[in-house]
mmCIF file of C-alpha atoms in Angstrom:
data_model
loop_
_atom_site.group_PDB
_atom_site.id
_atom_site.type_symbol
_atom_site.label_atom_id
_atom_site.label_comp_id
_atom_site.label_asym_id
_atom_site.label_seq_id
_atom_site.Cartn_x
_atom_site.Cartn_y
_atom_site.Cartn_z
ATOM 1 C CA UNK X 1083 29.410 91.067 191.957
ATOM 2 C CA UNK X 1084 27.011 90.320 189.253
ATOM 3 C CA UNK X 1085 23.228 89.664 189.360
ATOM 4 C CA UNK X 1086 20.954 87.594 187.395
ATOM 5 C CA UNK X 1087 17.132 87.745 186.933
ATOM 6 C CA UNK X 1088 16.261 84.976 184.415
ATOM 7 C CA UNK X 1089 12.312 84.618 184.306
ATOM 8 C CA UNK X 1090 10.543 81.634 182.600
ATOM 9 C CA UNK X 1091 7.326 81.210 181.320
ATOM 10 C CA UNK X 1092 6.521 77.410 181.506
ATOM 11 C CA UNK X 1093 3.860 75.999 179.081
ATOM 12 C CA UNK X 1094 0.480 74.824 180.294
ATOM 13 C CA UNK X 1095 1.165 71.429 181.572
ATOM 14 C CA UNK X 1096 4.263 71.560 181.784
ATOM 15 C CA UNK X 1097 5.302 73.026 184.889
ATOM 16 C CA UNK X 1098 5.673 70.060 187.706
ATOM 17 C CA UNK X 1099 8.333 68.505 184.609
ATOM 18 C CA UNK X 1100 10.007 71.934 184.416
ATOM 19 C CA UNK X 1101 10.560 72.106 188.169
ATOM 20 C CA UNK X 1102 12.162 68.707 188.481
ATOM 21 C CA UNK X 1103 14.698 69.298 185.941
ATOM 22 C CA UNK X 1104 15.342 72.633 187.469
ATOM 23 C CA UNK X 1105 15.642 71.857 191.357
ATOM 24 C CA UNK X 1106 17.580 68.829 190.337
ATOM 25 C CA UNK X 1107 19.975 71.093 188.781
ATOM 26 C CA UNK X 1108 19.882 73.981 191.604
ATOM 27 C CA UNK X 1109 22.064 72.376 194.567
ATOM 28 C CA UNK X 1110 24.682 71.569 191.437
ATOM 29 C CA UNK X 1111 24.619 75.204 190.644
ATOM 30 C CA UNK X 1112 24.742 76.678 193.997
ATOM 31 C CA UNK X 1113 27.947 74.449 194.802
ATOM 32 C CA UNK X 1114 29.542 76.229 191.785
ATOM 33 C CA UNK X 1115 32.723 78.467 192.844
ATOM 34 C CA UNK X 1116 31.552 81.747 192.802
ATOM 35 C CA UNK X 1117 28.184 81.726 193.244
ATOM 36 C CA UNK X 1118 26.416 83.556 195.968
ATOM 37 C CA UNK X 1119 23.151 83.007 195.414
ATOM 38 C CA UNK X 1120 20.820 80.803 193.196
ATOM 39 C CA UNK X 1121 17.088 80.891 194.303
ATOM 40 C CA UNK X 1122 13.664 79.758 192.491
ATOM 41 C CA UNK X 1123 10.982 81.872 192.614
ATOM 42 C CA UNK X 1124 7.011 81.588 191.899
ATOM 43 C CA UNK X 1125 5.171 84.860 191.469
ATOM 44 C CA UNK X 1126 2.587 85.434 193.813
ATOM 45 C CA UNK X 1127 0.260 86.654 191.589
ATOM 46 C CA UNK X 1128 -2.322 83.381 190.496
ATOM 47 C CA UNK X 1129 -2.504 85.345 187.109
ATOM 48 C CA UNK X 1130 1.300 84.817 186.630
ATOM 49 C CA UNK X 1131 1.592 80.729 187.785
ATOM 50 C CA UNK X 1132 3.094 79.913 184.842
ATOM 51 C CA UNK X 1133 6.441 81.682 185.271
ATOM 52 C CA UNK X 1134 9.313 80.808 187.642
ATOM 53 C CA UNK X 1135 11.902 83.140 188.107
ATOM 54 C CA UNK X 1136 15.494 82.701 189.207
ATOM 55 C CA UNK X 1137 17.371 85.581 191.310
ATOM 56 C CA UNK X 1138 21.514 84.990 191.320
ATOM 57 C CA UNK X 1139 24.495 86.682 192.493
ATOM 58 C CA UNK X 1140 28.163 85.596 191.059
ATOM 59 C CA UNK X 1141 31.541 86.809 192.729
ATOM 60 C CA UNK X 1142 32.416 87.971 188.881
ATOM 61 C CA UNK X 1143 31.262 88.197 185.187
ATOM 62 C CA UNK X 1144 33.529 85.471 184.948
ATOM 63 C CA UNK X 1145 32.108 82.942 187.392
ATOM 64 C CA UNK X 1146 28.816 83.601 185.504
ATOM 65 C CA UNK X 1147 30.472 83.141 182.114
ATOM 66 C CA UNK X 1148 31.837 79.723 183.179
ATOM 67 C CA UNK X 1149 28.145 78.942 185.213
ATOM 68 C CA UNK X 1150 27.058 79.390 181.587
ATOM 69 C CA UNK X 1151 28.983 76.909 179.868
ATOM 70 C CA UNK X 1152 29.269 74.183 182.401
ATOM 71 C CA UNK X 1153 28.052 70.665 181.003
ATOM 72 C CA UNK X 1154 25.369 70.801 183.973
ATOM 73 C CA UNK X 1155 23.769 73.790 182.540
ATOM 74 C CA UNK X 1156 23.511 72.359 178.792
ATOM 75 C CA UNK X 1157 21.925 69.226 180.331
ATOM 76 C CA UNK X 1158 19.441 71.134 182.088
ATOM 77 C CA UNK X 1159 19.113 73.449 179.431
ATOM 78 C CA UNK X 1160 18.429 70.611 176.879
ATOM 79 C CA UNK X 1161 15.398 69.123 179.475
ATOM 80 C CA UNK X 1162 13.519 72.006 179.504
ATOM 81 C CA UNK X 1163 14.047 73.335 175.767
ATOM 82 C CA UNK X 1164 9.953 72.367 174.694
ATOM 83 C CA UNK X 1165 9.101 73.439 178.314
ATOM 84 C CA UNK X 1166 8.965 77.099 178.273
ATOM 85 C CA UNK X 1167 7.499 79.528 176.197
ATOM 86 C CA UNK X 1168 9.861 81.778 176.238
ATOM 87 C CA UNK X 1169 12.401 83.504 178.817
ATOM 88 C CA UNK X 1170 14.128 86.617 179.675
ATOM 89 C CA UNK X 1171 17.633 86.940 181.043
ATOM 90 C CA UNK X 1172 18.574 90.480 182.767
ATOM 91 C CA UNK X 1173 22.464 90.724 183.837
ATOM 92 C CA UNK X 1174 23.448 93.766 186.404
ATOM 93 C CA UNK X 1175 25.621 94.904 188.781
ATOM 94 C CA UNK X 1176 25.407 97.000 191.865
ATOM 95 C CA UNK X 1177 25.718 100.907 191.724
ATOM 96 C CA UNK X 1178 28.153 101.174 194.756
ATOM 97 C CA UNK X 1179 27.716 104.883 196.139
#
């Protein structure tokens, strides 16, 4: 299994567009083989409302390596280019003891 933190900071403004594109996008994503888990996240801090984070889990690296490329992803990815400030991707995988 691999996990995913991607975290977003959405420009001011800009956030009710962001989240359309994105949740529009998240039921297309979660049907994906492989993928375990694919949920949207708001920080519950008020001084943090302007980032939206997204937890996943993938069977493999490769069912995350094809998520990545799939034509859904570089639409998505395309409508919310001049949306974000900038993000952060983090890729792991369990410590099984």
């Amino acid at each position: 299994m691999v996990n995913v933190v991607a975290r977003m900071q959405i420009k001011d403004g800009c956030m009710d567009k962001f989240l359309e594109a994105l949740m529009s996008n998240v039921p297309t994503v979660k049907a994906e083989a492989g993928c375990l888990r694919y949920d949207v996240c708001r920080d519950l801090d008020p001084a943090k409302s302007q980032f939206v984070t997204i937890l996943e889990s993938w069977e493999s690296e490769e069912a995350l390596r094809i998520h990545q490329k799939a034509p859904h992803m570089d639409t998505y990815r395309a409508a919310v280019r001049d949306l974000r400030e900038h993000t952060t991707v983090d890729v792991m995988e369990p410590i099984d003891r």
